[in-house]
mmCIF file of C-alpha atoms in Angstrom:
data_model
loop_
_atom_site.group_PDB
_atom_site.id
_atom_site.type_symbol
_atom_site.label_atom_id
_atom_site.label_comp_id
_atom_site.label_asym_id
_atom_site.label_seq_id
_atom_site.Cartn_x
_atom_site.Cartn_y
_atom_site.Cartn_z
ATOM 1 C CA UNK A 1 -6.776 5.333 -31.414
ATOM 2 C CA UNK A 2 -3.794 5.684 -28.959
ATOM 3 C CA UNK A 3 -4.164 8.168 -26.305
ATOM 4 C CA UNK A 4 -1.486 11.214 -25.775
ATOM 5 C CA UNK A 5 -3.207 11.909 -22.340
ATOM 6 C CA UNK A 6 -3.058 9.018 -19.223
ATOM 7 C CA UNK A 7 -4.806 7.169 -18.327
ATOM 8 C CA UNK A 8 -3.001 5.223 -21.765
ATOM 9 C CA UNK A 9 -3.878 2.609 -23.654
ATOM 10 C CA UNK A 10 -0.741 0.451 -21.895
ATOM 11 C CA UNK A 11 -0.903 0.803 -18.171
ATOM 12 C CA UNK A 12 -0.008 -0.531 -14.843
ATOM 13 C CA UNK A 13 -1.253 -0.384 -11.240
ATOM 14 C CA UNK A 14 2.056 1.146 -10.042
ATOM 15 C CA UNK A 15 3.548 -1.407 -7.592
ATOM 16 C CA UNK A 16 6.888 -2.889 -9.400
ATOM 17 C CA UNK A 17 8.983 -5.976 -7.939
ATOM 18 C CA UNK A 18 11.843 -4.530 -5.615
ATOM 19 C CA UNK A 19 15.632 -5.544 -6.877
ATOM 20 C CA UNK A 20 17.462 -7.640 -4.751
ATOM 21 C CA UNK A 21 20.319 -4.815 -4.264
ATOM 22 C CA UNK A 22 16.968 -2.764 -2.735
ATOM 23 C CA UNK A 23 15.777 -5.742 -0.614
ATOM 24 C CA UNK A 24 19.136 -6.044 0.672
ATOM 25 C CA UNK A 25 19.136 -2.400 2.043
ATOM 26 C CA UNK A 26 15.592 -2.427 3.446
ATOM 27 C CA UNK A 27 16.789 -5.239 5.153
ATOM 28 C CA UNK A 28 20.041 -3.603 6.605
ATOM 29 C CA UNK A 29 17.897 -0.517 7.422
ATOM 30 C CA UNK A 30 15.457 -2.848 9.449
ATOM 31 C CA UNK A 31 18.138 -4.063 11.333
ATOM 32 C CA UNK A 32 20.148 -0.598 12.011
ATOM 33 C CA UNK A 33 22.911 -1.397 9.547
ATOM 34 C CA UNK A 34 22.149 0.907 7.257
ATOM 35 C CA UNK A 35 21.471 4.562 7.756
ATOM 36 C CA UNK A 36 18.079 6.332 6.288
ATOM 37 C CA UNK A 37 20.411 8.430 4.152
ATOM 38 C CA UNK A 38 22.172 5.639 2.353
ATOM 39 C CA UNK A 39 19.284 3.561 1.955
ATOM 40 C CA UNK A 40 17.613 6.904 -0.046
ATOM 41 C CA UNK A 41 20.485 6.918 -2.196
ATOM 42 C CA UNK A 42 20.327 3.047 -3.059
ATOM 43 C CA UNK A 43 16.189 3.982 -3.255
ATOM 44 C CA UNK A 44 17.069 6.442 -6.164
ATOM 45 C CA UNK A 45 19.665 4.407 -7.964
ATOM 46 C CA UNK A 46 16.831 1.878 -8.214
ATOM 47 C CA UNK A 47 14.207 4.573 -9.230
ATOM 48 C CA UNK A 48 16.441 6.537 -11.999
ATOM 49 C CA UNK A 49 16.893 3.004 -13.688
ATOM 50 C CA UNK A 50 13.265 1.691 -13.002
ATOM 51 C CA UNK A 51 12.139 4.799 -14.694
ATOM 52 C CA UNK A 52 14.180 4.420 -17.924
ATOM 53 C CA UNK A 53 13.303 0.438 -17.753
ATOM 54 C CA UNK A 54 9.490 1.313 -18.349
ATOM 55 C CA UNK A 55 10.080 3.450 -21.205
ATOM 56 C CA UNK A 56 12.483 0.955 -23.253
ATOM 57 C CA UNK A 57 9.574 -1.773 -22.891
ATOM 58 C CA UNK A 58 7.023 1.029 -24.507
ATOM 59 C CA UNK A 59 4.646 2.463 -21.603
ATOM 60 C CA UNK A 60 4.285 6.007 -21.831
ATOM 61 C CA UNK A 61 3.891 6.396 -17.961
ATOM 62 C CA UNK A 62 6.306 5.692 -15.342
ATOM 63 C CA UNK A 63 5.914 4.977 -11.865
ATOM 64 C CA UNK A 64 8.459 4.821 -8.431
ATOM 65 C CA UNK A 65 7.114 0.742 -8.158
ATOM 66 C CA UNK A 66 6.294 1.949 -4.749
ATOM 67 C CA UNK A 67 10.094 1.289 -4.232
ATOM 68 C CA UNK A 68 10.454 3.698 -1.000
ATOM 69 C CA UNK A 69 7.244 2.629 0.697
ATOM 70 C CA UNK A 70 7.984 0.456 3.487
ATOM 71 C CA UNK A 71 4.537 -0.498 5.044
ATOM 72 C CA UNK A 72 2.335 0.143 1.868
ATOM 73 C CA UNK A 73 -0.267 2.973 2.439
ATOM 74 C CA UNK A 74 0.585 3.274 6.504
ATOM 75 C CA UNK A 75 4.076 5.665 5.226
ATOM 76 C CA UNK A 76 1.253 7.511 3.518
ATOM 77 C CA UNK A 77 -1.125 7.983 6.270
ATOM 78 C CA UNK A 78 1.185 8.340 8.795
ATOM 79 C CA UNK A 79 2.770 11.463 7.506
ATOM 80 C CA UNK A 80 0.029 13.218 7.877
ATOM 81 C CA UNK A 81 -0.883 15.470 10.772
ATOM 82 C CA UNK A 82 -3.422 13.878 13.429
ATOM 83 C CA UNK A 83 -2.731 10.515 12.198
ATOM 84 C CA UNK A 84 -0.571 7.427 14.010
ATOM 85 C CA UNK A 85 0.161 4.209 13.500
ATOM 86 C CA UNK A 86 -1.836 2.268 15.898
ATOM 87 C CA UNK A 87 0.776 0.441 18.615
ATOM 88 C CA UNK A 88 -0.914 -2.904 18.367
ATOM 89 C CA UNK A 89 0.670 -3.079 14.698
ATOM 90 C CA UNK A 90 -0.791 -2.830 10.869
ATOM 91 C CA UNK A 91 -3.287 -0.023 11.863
ATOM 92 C CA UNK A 92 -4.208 3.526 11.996
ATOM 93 C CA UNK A 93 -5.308 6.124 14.257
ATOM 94 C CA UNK A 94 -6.956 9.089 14.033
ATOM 95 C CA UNK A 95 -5.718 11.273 17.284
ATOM 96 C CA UNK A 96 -5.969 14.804 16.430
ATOM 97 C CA UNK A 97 -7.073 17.022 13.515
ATOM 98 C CA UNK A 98 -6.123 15.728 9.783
ATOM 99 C CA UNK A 99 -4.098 17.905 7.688
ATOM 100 C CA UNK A 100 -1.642 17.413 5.046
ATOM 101 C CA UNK A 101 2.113 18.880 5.979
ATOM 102 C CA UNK A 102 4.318 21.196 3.855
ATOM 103 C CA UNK A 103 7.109 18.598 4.313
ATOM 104 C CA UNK A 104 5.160 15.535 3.346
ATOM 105 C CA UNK A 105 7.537 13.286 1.712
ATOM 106 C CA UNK A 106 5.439 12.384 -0.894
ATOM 107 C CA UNK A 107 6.055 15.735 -2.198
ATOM 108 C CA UNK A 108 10.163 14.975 -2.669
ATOM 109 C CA UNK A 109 9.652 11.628 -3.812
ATOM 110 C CA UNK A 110 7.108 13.119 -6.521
ATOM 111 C CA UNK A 111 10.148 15.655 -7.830
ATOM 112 C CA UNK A 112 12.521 12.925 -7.608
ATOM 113 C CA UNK A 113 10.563 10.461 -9.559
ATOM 114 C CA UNK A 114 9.547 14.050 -12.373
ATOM 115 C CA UNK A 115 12.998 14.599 -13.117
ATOM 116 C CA UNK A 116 13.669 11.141 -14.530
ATOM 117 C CA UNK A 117 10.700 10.334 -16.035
ATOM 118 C CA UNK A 118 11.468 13.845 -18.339
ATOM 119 C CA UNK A 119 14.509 12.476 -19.091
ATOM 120 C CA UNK A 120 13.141 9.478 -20.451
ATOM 121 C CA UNK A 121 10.115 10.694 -22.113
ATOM 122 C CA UNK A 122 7.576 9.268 -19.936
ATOM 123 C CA UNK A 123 4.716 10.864 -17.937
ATOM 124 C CA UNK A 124 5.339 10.385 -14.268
ATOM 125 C CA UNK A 125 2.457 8.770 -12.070
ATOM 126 C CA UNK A 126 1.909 8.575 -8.137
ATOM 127 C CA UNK A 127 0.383 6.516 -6.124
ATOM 128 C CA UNK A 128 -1.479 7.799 -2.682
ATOM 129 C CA UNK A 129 -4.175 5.536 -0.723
ATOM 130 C CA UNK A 130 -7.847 6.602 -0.951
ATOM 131 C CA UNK A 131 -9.041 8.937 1.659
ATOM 132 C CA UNK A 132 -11.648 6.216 2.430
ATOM 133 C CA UNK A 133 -8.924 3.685 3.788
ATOM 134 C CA UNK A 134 -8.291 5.843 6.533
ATOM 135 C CA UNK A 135 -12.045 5.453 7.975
ATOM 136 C CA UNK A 136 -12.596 1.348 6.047
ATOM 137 C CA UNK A 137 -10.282 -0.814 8.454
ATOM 138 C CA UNK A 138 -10.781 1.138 11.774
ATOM 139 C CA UNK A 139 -14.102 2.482 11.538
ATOM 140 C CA UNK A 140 -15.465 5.225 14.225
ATOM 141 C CA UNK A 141 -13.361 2.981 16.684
ATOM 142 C CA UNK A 142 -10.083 4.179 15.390
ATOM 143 C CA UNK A 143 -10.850 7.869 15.194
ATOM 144 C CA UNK A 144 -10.493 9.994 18.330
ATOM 145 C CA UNK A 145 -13.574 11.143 19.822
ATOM 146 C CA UNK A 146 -11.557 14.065 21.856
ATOM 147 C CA UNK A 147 -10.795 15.077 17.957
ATOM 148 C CA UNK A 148 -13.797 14.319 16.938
ATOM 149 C CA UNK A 149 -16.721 14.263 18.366
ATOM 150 C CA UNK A 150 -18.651 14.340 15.315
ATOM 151 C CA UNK A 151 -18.022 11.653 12.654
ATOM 152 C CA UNK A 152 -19.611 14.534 9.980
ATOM 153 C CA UNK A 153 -16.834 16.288 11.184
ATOM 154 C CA UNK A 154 -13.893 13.798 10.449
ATOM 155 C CA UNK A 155 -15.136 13.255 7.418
ATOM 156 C CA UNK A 156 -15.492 17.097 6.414
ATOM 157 C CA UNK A 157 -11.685 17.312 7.455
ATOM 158 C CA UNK A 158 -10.356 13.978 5.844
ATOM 159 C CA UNK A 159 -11.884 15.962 2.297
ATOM 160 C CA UNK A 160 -10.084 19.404 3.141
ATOM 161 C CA UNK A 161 -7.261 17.908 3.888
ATOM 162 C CA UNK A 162 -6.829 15.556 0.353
ATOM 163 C CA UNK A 163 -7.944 18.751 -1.061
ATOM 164 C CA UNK A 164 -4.822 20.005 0.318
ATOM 165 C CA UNK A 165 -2.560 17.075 -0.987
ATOM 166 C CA UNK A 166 -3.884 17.305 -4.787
ATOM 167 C CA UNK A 167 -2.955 20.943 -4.832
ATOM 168 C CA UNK A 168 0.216 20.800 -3.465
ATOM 169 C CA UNK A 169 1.093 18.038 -5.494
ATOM 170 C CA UNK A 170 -0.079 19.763 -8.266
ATOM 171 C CA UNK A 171 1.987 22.740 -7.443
ATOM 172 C CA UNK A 172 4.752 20.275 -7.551
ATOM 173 C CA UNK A 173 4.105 19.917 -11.349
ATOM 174 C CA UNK A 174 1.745 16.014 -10.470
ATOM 175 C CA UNK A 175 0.118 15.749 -13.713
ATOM 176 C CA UNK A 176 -1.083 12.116 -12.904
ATOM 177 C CA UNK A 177 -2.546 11.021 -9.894
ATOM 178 C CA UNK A 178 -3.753 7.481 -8.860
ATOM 179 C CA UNK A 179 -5.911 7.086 -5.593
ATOM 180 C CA UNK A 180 -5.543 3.243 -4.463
ATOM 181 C CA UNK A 181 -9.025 2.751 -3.757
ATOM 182 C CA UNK A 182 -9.894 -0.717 -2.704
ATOM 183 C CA UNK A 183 -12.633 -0.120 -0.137
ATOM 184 C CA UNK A 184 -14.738 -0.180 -3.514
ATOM 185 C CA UNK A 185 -14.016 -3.625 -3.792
ATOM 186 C CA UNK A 186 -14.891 -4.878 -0.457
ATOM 187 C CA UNK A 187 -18.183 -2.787 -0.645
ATOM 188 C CA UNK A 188 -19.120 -5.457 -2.264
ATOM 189 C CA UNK A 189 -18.284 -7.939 -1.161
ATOM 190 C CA UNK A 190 -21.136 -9.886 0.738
ATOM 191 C CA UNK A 191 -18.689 -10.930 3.645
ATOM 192 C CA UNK A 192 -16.966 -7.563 4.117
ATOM 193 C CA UNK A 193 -20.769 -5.746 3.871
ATOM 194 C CA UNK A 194 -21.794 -8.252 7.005
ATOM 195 C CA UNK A 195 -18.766 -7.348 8.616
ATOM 196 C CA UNK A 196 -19.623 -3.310 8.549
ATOM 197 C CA UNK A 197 -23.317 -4.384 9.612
ATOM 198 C CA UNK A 198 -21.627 -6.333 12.713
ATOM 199 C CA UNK A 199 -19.944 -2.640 13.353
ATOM 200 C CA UNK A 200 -22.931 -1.069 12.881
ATOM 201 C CA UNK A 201 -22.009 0.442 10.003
ATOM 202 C CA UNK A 202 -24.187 0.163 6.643
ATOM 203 C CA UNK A 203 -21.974 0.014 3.216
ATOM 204 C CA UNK A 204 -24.813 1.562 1.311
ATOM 205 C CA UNK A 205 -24.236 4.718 2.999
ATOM 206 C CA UNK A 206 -20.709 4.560 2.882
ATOM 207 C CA UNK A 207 -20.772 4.346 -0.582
ATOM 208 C CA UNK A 208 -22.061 7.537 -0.643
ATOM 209 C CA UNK A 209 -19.612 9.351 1.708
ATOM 210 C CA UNK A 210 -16.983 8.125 0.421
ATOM 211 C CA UNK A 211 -17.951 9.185 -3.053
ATOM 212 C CA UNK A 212 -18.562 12.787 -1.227
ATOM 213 C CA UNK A 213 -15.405 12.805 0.166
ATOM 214 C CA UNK A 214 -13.176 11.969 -2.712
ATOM 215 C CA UNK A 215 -15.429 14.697 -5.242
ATOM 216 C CA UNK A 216 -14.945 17.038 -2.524
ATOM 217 C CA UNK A 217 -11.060 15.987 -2.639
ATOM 218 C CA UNK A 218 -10.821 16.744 -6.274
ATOM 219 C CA UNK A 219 -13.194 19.076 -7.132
ATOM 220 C CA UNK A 220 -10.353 22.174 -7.312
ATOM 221 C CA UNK A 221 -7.887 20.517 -9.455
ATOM 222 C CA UNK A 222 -7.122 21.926 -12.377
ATOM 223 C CA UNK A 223 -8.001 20.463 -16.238
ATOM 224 C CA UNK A 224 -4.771 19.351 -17.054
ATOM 225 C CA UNK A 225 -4.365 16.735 -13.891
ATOM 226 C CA UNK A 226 -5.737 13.519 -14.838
ATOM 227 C CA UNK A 227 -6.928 11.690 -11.665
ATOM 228 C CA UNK A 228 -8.134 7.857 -11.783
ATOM 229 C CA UNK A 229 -8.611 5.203 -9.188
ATOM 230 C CA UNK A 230 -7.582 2.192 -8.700
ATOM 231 C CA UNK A 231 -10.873 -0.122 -7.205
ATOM 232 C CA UNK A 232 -8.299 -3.589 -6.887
ATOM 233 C CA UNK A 233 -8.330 -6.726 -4.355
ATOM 234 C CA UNK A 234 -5.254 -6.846 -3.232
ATOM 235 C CA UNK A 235 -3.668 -3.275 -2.887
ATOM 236 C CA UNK A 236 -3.116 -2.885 1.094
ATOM 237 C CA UNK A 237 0.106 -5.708 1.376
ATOM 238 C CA UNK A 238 -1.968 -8.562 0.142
ATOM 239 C CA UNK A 239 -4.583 -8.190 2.655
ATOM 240 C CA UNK A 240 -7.742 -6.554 0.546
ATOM 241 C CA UNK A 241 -8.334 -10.195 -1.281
ATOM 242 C CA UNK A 242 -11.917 -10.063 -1.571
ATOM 243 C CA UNK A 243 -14.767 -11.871 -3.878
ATOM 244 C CA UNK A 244 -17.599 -10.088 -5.169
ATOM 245 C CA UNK A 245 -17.835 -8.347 -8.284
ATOM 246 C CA UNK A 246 -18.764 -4.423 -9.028
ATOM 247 C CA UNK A 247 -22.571 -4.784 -9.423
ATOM 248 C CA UNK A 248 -23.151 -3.695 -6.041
ATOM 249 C CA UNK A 249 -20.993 0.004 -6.064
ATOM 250 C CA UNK A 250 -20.595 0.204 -10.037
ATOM 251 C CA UNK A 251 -22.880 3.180 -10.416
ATOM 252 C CA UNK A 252 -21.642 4.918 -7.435
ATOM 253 C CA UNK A 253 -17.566 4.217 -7.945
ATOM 254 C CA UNK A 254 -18.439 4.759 -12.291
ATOM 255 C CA UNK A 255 -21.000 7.439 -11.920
ATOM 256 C CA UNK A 256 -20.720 9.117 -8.830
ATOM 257 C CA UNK A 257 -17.584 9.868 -8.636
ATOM 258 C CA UNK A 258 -16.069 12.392 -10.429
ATOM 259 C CA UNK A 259 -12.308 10.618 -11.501
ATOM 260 C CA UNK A 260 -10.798 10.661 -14.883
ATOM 261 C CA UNK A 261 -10.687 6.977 -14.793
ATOM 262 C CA UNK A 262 -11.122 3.512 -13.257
ATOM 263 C CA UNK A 263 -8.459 0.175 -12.885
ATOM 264 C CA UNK A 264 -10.743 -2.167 -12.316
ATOM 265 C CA UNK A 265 -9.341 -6.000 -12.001
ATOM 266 C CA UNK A 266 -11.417 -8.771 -14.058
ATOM 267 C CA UNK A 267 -8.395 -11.458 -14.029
ATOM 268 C CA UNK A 268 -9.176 -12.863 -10.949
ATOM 269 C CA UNK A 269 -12.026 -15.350 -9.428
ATOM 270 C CA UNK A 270 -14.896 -13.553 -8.610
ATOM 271 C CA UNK A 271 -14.489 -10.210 -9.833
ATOM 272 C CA UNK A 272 -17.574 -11.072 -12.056
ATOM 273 C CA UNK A 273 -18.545 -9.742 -15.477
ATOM 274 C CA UNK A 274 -17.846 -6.830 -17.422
ATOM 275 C CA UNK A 275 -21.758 -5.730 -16.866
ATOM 276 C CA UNK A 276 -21.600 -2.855 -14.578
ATOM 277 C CA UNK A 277 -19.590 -1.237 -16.639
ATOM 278 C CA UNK A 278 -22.779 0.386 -18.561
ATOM 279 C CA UNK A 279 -23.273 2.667 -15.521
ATOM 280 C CA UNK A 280 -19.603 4.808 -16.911
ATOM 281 C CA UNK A 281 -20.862 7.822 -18.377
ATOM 282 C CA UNK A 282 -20.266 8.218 -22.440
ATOM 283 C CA UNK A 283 -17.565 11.133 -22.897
ATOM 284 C CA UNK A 284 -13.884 10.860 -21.785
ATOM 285 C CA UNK A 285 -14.075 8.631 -18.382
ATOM 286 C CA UNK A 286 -11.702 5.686 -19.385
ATOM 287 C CA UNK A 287 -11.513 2.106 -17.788
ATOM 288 C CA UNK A 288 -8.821 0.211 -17.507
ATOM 289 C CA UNK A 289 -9.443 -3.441 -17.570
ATOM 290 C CA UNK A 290 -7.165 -5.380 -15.400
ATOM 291 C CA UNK A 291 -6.973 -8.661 -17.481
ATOM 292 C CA UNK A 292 -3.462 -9.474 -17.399
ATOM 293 C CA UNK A 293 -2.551 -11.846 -14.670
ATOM 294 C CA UNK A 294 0.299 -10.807 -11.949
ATOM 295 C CA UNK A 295 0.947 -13.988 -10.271
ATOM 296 C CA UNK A 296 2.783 -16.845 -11.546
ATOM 297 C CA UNK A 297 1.073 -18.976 -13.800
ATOM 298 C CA UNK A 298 1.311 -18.813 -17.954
ATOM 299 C CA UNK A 299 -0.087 -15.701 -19.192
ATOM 300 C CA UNK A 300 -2.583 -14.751 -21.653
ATOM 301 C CA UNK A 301 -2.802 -15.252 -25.096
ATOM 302 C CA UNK A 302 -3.281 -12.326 -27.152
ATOM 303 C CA UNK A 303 -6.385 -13.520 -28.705
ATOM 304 C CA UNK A 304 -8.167 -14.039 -25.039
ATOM 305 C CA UNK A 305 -7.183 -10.932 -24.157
ATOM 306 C CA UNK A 306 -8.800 -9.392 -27.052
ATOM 307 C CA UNK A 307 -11.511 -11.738 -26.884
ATOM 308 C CA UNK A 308 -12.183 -9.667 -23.408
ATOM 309 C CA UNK A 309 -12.005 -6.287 -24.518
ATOM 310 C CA UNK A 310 -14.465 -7.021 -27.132
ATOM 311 C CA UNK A 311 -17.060 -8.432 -24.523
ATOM 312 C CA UNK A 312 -16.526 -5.550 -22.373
ATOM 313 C CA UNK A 313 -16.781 -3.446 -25.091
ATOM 314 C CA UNK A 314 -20.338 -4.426 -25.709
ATOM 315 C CA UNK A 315 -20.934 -2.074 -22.273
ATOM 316 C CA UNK A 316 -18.500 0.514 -22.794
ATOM 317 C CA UNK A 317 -17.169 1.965 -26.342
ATOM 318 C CA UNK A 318 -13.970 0.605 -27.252
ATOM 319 C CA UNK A 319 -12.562 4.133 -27.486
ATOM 320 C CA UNK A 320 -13.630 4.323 -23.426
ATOM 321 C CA UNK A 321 -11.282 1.172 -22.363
ATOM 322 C CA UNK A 322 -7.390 0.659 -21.825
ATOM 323 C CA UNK A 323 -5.532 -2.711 -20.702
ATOM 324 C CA UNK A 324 -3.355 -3.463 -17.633
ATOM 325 C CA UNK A 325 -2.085 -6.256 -15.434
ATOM 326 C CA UNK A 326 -4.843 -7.298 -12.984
ATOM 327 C CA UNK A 327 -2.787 -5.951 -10.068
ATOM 328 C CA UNK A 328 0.509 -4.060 -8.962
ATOM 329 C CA UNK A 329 3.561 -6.730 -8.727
ATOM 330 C CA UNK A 330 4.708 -6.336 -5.353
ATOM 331 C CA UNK A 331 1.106 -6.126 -3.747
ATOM 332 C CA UNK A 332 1.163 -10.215 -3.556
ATOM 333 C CA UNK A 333 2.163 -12.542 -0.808
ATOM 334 C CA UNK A 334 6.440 -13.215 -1.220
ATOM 335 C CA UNK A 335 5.209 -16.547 -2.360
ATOM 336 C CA UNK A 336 2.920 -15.763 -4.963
ATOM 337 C CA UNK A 337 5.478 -13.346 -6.999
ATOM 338 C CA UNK A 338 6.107 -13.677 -10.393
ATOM 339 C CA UNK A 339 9.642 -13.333 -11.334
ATOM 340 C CA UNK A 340 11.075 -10.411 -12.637
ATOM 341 C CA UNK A 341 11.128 -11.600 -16.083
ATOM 342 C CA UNK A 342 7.788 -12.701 -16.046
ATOM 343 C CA UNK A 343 6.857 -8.900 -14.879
ATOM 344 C CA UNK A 344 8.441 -7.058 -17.552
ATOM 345 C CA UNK A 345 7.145 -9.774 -20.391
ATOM 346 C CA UNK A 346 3.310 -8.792 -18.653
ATOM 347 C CA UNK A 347 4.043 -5.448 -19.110
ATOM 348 C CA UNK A 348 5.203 -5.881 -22.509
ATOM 349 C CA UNK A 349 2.118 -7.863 -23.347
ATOM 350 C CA UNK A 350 0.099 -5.453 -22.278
ATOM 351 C CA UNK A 351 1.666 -2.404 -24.650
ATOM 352 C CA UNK A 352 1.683 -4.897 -27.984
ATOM 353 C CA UNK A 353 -2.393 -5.749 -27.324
ATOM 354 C CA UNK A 354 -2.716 -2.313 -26.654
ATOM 355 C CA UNK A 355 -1.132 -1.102 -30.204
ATOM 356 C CA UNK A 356 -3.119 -4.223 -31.511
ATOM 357 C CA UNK A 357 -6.316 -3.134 -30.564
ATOM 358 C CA UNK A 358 -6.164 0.572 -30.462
ATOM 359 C CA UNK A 359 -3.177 1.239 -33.048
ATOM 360 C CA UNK A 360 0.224 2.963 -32.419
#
């Protein structure tokens, strides 16, 4: 059966390939040749006809492709209050006390992005990073101790103020939200675990705050917002590529957490097998099964892909799993890009095994 609620049977991680008419006028902008204004216009252009583009190839959602994000989940962070880019480059820091803004721009690009998708039929989706990213790459070293002292009490604020977000995106009319969570991912991994024991900090543990911290996040919004995550490898500009599969945070991230659903990437090496999927609870928790490859190479056949929903269904019911590309498009190195045809015939795959398995 076809769902009439996201997460749908057809989806996608959210990141689309950029246009070259939008790469030219990022690259303008870089250089001071192009002013913010007129590279927002050339942003929307790009949006309005992205928008209609994913409803003409059959997915019932409809993302921005990240399109006006120009360091990946840094334009996210750093728009919030008490939170700066760190000057040595590709980091945050905390510096003051978290809270999300009135005039956070995700809130515009959210209405911009809702008007369109009505027009075309299509539920909107956003993207934001998990509030666990913003304590994952730094650690306590990156968070102010002036701020605070406490790291209860960062992680008590960091809650209140995603709280904040959800309900103000709500208010915006957000009906579907997806956290980019890929801390779950390098929880377990072996290396990455090491790495947090070398910091002296213990992922076991962390499991557990974060899965505090995102419940708290979420616990207010309302029934009709659906809110998933998105547990991938390689969501923070190609840098979270990480082996290990979900064994080692599956009942935390499937049971422990309180989201609507779960992207969780099996077409890659080492994500491992569809086991730890028996710790989702039975009732209306959906996973998406990232099976569809987004980086060159021929794709799928139909039959393997079924041939994979059928294993994994022998964990999960069927009625309990959806299908998506492994992976946003733009979230890979320049050189491991598929081409823009090859994106949209993914995405096309995806919605004709989706009608295949579950019926239009």
């Amino acid at each position: 059966m076809q769902r009439t609620k996201p997460p749908f049977r057809a989806e996608h991680v959210g990141s689309l390939l950029r246009p070259p008419k939008l790469q030219e006028a990022r690259g303008k902008f870089a250089a001071g040749a192009l002013s913010a204004d007129d590279l927002r216009k050339i942003e929307d252009v790009e949006i309005e006809k992205l928008v209609h583009k994913q409803s003409a190839y059959g997915l019932k959602l409809a993302t921005d492709g990240e399109f006006r994000t120009a360091a990946g989940q840094l334009d996210f962070f750093t728009a919030l209050e008490g939170c700066e880019p760190d000057q040595a480059g590709g980091a945050l820091r905390v510096t003051g006390q978290l809270d999300f803004p009135d005039h956070h721009p995700v809130l515009a690009q959210f209405r911009f992005l809702q008007r369109h998708a009505e027009i075309a039929h299509v539920t909107p989706k956003l993207t934001i990073p998990s509030p666990a990213l913003l304590h994952f790459r730094g650690g306590r070293d990156a968070i102010s101790l002036e701020a605070y002292p406490s790291i209860g009490l960062f992680f008590e604020d960091l809650a209140k103020t995603y709280r904040r977000a959800v309900k103000a995106l709500y208010e915006q009319g957000c009906r579907y939200l997806q956290v980019d969570d890929p801390v779950w991912a390098r929880l377990g991994s072996e290396a990455e675990r090491q790495m947090l024991r070398q910091r002296r900090d213990d992922a076991g543990n962390l499991q557990r705050v974060y899965a505090r911290v995102i419940n708290y996040a979420i616990a207010e919004r309302p029934s009709d917002m659906v809110i998933t995550s998105s547990a991938g490898r390689g969501e923070f500009r190609a840098n979270w590529l990480v082996c290990g599969g979900y064994e080692p945070v599956a009942e935390t991230l499937l049971a422990g957490t309180n989201y609507d659903g779960y992207v969780l990437e099996f077409d890659c090496d080492g994500a491992g097998g569809f086991a730890p999927l028996r710790f989702l609870p039975k009732g209306n928790k959906i996973v998406v099964l990232g099976l569809i490859g987004a980086t060159p190479g021929a794709p799928q056949s139909k039959d393997d892909i079924k041939r994979q929903i059928a294993e994994a269904a022998k964990f999960v019911p069927l009625q309990q799993l959806a299908l998506s590309p492994q992976s946003g498009f733009a979230d890979v190195g320049a050189g491991d890009m598929v081409s823009e045809d090859e994106q949209w015939a993914r995405l096309r795959l995806a919605v004709e095994v989706a009608q295949e398995v579950w019926g239009r």
